Short mmCIF file of N, CA and C in Angstrom, two decimals:
data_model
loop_
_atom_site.label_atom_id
_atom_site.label_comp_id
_atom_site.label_asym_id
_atom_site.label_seq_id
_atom_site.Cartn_x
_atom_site.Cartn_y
_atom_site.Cartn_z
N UNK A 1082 16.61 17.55 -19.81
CA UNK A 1082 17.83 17.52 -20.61
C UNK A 1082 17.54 18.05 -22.01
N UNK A 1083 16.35 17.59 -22.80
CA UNK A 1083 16.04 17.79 -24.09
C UNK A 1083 14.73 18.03 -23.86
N UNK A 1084 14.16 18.29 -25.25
CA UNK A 1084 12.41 17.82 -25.16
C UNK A 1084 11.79 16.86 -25.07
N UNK A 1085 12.84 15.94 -25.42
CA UNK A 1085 12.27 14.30 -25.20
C UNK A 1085 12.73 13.79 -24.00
N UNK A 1086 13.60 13.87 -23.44
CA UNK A 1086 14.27 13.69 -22.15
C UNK A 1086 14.64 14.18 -20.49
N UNK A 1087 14.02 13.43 -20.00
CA UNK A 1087 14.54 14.41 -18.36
C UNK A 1087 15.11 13.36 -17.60
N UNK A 1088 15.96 14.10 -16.80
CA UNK A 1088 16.94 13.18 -15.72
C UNK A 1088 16.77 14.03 -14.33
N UNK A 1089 16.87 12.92 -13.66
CA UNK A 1089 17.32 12.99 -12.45
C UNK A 1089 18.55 12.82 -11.69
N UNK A 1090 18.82 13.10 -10.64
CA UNK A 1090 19.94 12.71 -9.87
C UNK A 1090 20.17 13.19 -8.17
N UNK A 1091 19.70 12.49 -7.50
CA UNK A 1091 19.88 13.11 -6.17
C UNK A 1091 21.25 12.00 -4.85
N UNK A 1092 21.17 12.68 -4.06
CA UNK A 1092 21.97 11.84 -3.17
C UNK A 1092 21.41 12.09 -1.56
N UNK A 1093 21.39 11.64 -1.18
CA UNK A 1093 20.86 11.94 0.55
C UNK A 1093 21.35 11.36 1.77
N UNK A 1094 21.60 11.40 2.99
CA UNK A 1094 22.15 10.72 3.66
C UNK A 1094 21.12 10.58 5.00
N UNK A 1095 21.26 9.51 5.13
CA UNK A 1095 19.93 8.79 6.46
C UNK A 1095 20.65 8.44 7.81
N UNK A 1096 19.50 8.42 8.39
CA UNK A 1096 19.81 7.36 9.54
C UNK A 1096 21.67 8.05 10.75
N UNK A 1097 20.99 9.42 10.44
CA UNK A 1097 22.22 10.37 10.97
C UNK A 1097 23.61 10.26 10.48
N UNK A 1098 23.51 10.33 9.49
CA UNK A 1098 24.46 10.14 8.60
C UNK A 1098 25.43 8.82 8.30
N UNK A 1099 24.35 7.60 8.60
CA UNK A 1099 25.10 6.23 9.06
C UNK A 1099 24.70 5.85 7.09
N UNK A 1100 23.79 6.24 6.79
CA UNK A 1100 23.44 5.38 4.90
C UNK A 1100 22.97 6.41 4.46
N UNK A 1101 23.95 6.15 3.01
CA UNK A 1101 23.98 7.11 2.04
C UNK A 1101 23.47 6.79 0.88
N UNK A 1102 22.15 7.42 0.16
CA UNK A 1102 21.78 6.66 -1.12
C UNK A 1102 22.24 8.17 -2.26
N UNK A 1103 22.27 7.14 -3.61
CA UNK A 1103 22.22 8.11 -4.49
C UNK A 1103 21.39 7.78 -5.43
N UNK A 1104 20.36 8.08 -6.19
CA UNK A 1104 19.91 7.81 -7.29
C UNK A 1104 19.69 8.27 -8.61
N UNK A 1105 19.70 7.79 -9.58
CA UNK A 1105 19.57 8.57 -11.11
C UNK A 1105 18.50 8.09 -11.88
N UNK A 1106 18.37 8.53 -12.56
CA UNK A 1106 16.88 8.11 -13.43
C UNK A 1106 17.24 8.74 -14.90
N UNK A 1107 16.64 8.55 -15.98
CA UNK A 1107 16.48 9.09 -17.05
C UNK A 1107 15.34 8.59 -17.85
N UNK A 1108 14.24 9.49 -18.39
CA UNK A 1108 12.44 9.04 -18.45
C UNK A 1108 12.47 9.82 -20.10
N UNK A 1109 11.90 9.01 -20.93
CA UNK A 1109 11.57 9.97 -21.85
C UNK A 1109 10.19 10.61 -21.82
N UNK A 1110 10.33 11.83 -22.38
CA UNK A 1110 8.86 12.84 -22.12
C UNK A 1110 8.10 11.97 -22.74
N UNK A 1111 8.50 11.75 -24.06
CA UNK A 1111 7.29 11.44 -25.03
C UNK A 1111 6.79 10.06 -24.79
N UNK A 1112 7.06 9.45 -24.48
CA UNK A 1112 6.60 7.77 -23.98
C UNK A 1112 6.33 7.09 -22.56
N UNK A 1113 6.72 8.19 -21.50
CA UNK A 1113 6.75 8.24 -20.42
C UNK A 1113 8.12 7.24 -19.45
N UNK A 1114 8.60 6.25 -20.62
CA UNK A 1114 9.35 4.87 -19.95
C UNK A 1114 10.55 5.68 -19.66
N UNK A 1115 11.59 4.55 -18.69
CA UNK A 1115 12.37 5.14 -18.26
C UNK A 1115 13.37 4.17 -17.67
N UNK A 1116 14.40 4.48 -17.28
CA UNK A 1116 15.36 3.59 -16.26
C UNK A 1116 16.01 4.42 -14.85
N UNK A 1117 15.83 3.26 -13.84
CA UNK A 1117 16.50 4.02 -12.80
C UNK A 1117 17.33 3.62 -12.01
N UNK A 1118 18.97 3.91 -11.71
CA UNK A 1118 19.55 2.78 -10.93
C UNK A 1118 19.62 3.81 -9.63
N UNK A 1119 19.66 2.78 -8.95
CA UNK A 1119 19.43 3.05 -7.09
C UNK A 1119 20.74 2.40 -6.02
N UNK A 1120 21.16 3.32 -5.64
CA UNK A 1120 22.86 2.69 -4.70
C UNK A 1120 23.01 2.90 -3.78
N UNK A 1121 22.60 2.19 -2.53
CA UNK A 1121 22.34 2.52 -1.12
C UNK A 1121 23.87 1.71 -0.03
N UNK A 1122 24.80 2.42 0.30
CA UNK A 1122 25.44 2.36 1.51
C UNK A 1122 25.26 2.32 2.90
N UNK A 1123 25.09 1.08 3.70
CA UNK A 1123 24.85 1.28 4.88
C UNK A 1123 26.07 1.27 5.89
N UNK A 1124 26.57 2.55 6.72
CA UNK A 1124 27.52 2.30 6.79
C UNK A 1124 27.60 1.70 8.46
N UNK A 1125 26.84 1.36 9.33
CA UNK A 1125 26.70 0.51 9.67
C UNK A 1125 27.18 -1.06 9.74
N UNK A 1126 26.46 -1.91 9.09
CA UNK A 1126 26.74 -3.06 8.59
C UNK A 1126 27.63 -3.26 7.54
N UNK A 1127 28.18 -1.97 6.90
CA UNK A 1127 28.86 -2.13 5.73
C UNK A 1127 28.59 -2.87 4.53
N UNK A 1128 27.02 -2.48 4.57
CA UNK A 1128 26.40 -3.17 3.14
C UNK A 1128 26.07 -2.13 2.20
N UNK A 1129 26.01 -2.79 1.05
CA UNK A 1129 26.13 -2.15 -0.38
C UNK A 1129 24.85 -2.94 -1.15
N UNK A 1130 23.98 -2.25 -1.82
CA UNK A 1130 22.29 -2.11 -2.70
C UNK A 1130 22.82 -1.40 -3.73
N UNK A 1131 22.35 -2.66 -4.71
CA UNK A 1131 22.66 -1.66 -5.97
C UNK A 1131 21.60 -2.43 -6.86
N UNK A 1132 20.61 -1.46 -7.61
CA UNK A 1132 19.09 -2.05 -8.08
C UNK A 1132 18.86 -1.26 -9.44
N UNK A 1133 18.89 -2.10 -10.73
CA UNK A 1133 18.17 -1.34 -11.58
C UNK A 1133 17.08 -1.18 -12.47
N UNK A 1134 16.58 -0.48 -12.24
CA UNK A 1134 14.70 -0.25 -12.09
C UNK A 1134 14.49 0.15 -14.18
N UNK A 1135 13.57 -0.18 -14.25
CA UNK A 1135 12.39 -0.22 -15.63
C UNK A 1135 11.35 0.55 -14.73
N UNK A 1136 10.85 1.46 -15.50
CA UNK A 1136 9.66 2.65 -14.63
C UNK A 1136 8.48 2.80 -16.28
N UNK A 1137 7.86 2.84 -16.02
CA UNK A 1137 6.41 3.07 -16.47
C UNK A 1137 5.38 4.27 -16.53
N UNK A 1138 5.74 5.92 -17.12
CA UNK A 1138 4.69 6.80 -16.09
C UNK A 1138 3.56 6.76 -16.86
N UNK A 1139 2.05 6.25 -16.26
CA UNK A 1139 0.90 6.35 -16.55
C UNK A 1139 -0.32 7.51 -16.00
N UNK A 1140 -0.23 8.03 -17.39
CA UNK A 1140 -1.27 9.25 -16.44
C UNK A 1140 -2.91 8.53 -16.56
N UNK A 1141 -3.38 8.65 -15.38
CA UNK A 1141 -4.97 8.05 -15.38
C UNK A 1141 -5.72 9.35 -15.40
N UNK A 1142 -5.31 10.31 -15.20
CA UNK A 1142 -6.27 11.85 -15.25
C UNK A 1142 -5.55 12.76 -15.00
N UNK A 1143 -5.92 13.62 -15.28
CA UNK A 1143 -5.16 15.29 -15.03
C UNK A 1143 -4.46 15.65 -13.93
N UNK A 1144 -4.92 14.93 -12.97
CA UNK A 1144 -4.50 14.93 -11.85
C UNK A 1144 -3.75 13.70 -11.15
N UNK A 1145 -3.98 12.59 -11.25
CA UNK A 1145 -3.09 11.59 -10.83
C UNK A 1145 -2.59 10.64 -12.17
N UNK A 1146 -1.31 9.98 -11.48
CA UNK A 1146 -0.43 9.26 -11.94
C UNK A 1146 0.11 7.81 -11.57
N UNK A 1147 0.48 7.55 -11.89
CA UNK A 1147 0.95 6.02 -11.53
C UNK A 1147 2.01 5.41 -11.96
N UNK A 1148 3.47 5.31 -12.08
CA UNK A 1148 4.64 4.74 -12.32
C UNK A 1148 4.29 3.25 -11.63
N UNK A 1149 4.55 2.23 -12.32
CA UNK A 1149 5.15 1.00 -12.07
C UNK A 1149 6.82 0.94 -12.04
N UNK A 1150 7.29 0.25 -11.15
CA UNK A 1150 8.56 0.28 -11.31
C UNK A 1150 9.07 -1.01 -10.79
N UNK A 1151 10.04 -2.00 -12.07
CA UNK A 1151 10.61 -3.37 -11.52
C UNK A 1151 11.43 -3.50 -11.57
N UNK A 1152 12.25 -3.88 -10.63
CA UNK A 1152 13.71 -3.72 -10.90
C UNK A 1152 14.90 -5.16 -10.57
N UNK A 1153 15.75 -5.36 -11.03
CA UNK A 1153 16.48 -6.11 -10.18
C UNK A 1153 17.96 -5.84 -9.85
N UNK A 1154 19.00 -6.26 -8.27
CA UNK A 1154 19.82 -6.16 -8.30
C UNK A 1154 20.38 -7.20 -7.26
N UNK A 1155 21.22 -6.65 -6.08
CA UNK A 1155 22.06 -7.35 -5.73
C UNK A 1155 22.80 -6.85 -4.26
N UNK A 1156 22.57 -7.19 -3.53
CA UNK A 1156 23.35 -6.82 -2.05
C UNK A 1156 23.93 -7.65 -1.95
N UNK A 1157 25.54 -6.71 -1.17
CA UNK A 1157 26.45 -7.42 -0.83
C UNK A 1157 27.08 -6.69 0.67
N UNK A 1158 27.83 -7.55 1.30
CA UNK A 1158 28.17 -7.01 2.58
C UNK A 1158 29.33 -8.11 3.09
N UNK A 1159 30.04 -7.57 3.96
CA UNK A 1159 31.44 -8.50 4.43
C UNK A 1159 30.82 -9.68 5.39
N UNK A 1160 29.46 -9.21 6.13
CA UNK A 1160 28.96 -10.34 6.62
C UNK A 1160 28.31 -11.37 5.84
N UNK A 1161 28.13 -11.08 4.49
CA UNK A 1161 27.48 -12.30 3.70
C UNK A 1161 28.54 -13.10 3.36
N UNK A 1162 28.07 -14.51 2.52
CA UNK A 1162 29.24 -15.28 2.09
C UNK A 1162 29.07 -15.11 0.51
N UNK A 1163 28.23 -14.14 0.01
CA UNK A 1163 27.92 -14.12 -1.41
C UNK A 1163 27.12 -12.81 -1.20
N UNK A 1164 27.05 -12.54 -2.68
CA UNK A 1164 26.24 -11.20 -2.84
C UNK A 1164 24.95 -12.26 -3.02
N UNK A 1165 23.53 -11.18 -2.54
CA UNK A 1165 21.92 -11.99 -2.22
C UNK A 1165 21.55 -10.87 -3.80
N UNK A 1166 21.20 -11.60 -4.51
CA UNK A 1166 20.48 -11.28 -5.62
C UNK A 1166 19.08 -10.92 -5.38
N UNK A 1167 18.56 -9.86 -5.76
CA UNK A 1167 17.35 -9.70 -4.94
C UNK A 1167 16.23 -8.69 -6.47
N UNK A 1168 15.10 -8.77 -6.16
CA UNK A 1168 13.82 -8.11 -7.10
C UNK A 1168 13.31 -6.82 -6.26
N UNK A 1169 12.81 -6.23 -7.05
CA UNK A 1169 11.63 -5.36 -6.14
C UNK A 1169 10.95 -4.86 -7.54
N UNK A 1170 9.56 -4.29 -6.69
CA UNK A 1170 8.31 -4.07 -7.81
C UNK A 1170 7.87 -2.87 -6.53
N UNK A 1171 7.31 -1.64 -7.68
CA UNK A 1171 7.13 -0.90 -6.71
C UNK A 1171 5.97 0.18 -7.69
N UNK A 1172 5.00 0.88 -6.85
CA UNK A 1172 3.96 1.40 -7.37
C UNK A 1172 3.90 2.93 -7.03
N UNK A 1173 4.47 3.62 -8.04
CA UNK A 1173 4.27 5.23 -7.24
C UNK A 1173 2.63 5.44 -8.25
N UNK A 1174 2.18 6.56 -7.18
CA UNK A 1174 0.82 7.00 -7.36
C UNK A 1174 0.78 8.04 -6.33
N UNK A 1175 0.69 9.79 -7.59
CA UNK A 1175 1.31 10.49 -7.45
C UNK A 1175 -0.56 11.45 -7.77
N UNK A 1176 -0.80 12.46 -6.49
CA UNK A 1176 -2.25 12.92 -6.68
C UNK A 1176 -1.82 14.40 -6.80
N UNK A 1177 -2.06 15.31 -7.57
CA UNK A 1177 -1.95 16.63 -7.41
C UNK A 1177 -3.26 17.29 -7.07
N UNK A 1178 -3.60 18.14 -5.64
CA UNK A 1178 -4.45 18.41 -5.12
C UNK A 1178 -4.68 19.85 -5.50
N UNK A 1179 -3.14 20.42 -5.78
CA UNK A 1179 -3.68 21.52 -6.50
C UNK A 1179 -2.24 22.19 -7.41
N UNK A 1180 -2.03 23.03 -8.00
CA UNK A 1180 -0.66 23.10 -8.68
C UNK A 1180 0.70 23.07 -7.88
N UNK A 1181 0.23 23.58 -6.76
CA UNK A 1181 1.14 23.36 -5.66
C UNK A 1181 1.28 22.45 -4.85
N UNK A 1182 0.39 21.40 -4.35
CA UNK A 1182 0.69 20.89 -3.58
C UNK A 1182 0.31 18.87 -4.40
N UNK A 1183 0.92 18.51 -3.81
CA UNK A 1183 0.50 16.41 -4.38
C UNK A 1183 0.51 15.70 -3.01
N UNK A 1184 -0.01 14.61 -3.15
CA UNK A 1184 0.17 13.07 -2.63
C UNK A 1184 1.04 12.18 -2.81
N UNK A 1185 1.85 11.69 -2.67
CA UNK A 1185 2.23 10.30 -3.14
C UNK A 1185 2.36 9.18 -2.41
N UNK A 1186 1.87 7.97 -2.97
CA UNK A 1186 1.84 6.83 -1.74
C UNK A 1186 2.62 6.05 -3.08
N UNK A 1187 3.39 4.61 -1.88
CA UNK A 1187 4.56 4.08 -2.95
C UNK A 1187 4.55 2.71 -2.09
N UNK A 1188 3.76 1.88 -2.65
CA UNK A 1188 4.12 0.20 -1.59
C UNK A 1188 5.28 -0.26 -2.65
N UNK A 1189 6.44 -0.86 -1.99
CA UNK A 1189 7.16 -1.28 -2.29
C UNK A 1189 7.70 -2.36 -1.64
N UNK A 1190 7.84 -3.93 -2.54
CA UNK A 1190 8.16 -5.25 -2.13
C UNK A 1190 9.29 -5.55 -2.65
N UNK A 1191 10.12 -6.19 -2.06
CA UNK A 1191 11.28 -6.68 -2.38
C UNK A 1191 11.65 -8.13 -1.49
N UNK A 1192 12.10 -9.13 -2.95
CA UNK A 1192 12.36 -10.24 -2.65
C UNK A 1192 14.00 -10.49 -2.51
N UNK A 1193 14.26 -11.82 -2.10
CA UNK A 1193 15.95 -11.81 -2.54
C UNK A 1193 15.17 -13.38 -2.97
N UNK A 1194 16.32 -13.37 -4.51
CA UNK A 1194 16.04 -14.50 -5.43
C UNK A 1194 16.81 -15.85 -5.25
N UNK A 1195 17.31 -15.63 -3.88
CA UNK A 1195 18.41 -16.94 -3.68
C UNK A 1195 18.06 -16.95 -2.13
N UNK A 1196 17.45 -18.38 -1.44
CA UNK A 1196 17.44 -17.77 0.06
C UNK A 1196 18.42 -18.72 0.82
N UNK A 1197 19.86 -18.85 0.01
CA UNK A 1197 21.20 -19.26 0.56
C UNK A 1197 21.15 -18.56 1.59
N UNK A 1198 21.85 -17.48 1.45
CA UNK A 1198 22.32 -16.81 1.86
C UNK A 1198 21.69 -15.90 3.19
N UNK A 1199 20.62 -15.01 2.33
CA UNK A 1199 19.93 -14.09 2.81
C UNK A 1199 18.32 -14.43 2.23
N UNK A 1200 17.36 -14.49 3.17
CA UNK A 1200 16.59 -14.34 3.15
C UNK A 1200 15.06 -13.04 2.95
N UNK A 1201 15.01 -12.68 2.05
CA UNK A 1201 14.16 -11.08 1.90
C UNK A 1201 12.57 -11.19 1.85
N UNK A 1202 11.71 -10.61 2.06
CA UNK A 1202 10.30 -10.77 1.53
C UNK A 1202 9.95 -9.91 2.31
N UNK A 1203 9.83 -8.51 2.13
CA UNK A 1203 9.30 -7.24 2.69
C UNK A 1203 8.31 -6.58 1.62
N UNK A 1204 7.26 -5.76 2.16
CA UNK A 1204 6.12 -5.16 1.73
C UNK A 1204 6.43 -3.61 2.55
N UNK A 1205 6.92 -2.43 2.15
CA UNK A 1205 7.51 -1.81 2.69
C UNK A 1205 6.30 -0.41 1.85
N UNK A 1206 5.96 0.69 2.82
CA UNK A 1206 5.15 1.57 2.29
C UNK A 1206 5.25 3.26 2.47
N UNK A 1207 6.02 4.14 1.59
CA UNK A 1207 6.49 5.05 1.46
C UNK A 1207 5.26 6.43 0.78
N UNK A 1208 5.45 7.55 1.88
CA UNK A 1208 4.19 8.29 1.47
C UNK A 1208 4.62 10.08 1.51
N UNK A 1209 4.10 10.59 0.83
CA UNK A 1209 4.70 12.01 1.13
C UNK A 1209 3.53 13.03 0.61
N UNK A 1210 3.85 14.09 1.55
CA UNK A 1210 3.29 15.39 1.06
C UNK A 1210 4.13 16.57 0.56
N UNK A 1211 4.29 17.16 -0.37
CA UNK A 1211 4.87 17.63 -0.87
C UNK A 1211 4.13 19.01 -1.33
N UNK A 1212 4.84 20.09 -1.37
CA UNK A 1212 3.86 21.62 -1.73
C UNK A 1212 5.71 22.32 -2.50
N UNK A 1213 5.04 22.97 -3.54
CA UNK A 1213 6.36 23.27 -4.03
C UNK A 1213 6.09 24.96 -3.75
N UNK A 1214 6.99 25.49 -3.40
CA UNK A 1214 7.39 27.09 -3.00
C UNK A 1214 7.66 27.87 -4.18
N UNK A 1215 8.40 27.28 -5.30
CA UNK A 1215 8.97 27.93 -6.76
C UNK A 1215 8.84 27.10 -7.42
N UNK A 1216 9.26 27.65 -8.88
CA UNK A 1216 9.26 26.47 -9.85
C UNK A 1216 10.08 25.30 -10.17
N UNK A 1217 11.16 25.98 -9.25
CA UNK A 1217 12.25 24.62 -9.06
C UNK A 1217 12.60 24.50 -7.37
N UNK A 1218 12.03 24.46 -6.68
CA UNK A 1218 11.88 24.16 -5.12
C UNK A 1218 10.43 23.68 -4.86
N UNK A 1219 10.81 22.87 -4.04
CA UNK A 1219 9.23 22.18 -2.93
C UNK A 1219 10.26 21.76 -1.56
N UNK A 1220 9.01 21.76 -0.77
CA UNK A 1220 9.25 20.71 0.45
C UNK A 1220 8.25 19.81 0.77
N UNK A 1221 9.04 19.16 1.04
CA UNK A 1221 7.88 17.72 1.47
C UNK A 1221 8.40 16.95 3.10
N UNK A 1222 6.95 16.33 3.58
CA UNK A 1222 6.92 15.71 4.84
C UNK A 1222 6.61 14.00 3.93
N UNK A 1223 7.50 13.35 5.01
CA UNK A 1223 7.52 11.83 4.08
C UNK A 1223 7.82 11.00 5.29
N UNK A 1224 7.13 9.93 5.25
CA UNK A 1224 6.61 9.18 6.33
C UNK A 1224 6.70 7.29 5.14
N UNK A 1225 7.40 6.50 5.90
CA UNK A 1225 7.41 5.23 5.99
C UNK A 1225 7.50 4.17 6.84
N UNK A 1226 7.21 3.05 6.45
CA UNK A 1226 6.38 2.09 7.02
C UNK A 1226 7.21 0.98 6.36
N UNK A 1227 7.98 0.12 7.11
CA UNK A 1227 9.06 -0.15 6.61
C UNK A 1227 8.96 -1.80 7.31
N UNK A 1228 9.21 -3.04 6.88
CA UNK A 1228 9.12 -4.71 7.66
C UNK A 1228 9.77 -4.96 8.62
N UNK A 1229 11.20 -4.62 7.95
CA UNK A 1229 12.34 -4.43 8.68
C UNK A 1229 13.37 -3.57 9.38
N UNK A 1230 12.61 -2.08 9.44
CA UNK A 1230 13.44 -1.16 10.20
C UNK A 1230 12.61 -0.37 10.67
N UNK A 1231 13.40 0.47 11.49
CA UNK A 1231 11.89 1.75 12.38
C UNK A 1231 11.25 2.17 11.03
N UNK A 1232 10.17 3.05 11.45
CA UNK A 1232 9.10 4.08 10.55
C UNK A 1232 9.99 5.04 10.36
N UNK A 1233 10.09 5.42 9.38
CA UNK A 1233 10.76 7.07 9.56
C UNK A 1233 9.97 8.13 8.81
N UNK A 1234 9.83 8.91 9.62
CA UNK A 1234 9.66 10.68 9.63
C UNK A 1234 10.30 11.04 8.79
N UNK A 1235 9.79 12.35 7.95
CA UNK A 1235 11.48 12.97 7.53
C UNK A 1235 11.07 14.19 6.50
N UNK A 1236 11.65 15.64 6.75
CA UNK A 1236 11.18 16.97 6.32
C UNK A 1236 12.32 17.00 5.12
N UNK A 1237 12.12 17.07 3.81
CA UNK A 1237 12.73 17.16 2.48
C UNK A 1237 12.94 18.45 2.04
N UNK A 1238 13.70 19.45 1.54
CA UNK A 1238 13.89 20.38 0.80
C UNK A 1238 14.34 20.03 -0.60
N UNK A 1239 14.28 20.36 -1.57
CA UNK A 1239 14.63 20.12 -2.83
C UNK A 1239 14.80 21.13 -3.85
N UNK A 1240 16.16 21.30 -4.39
CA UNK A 1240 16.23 22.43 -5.24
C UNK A 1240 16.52 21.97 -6.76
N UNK A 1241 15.89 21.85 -7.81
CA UNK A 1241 16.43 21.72 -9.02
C UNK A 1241 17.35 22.74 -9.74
N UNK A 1242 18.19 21.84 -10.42
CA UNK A 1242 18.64 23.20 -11.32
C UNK A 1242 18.15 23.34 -12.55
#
């Protein structure tokens, strides 16, 4: 956006077009911190995730990275009798193998802070390879490992503007 500032914003749709997430971010260059809110539709169950994240980017070397990210929010759905207030804490660690190509592995836990309702406590683990083609395109292969739902596969294209 600026010299001090970059944003994000993507949207994607899963699970054959049954859940739709969108997310935004905004990080300052110079300090690395940042905020990110996260809004996931399942249209399925007709539930609604809505989470907003505090991010951290720590460079440990020239080559890798490490974001902490904690967040809190709130699912709601017509089958609950209340929205489940819920946490997550999550660790990106991000390896660049060479200018083109990175690593990233991402364990991510999420609690729900009320266990009225809904009960949560997943350890969920998100990983990707990624090689970028241009300076504003990559593709990536991304593979998770998930408590409560299948593993999923999944081939990414990405175009910035």
């Amino acid at each position: 956006i600026t010299d001090n500032w970059a944003a994000l914003i993507f949207a994607q749709s899963l699970n054959n077009f049954d859940t739709y997430r969108v997310r935004a971010a905004a990080l300052s260059t110079n300090f690395g911190s940042g905020v990110m809110g996260d809004y996931l539709y399942d249209d399925r169950n007709d539930t609604h995730t809505f989470v907003l994240n505090a991010m951290q980017v720590l460079p440990l070397h020239e080559r890798l990275i490490i974001a902490p990210v904690i967040g809190a929010g709130a699912i709601s759905s017509d089958n609950l009798d209340k929205e489940v207030p819920i946490a997550m804490a999550q660790l990106y660690s991000v390896m660049a193998i060479t200018d083109q190509a990175s690593i990233m592995i991402a364990p991510i836990y999420t609690t729900s802070l009320s266990d009225q309702t809904l009960k949560i406590n997943t350890l969920d683990w998100e990983s990707s390879f990624s090689y970028r083609v241009a300076d504003n395109q990559n593709v990536s292969i991304n593979y998770g490992i998930y408590d409560q739902s299948d593993n999923k596969l999944g081939l990414n294209y990405t175009y910035a503007f």
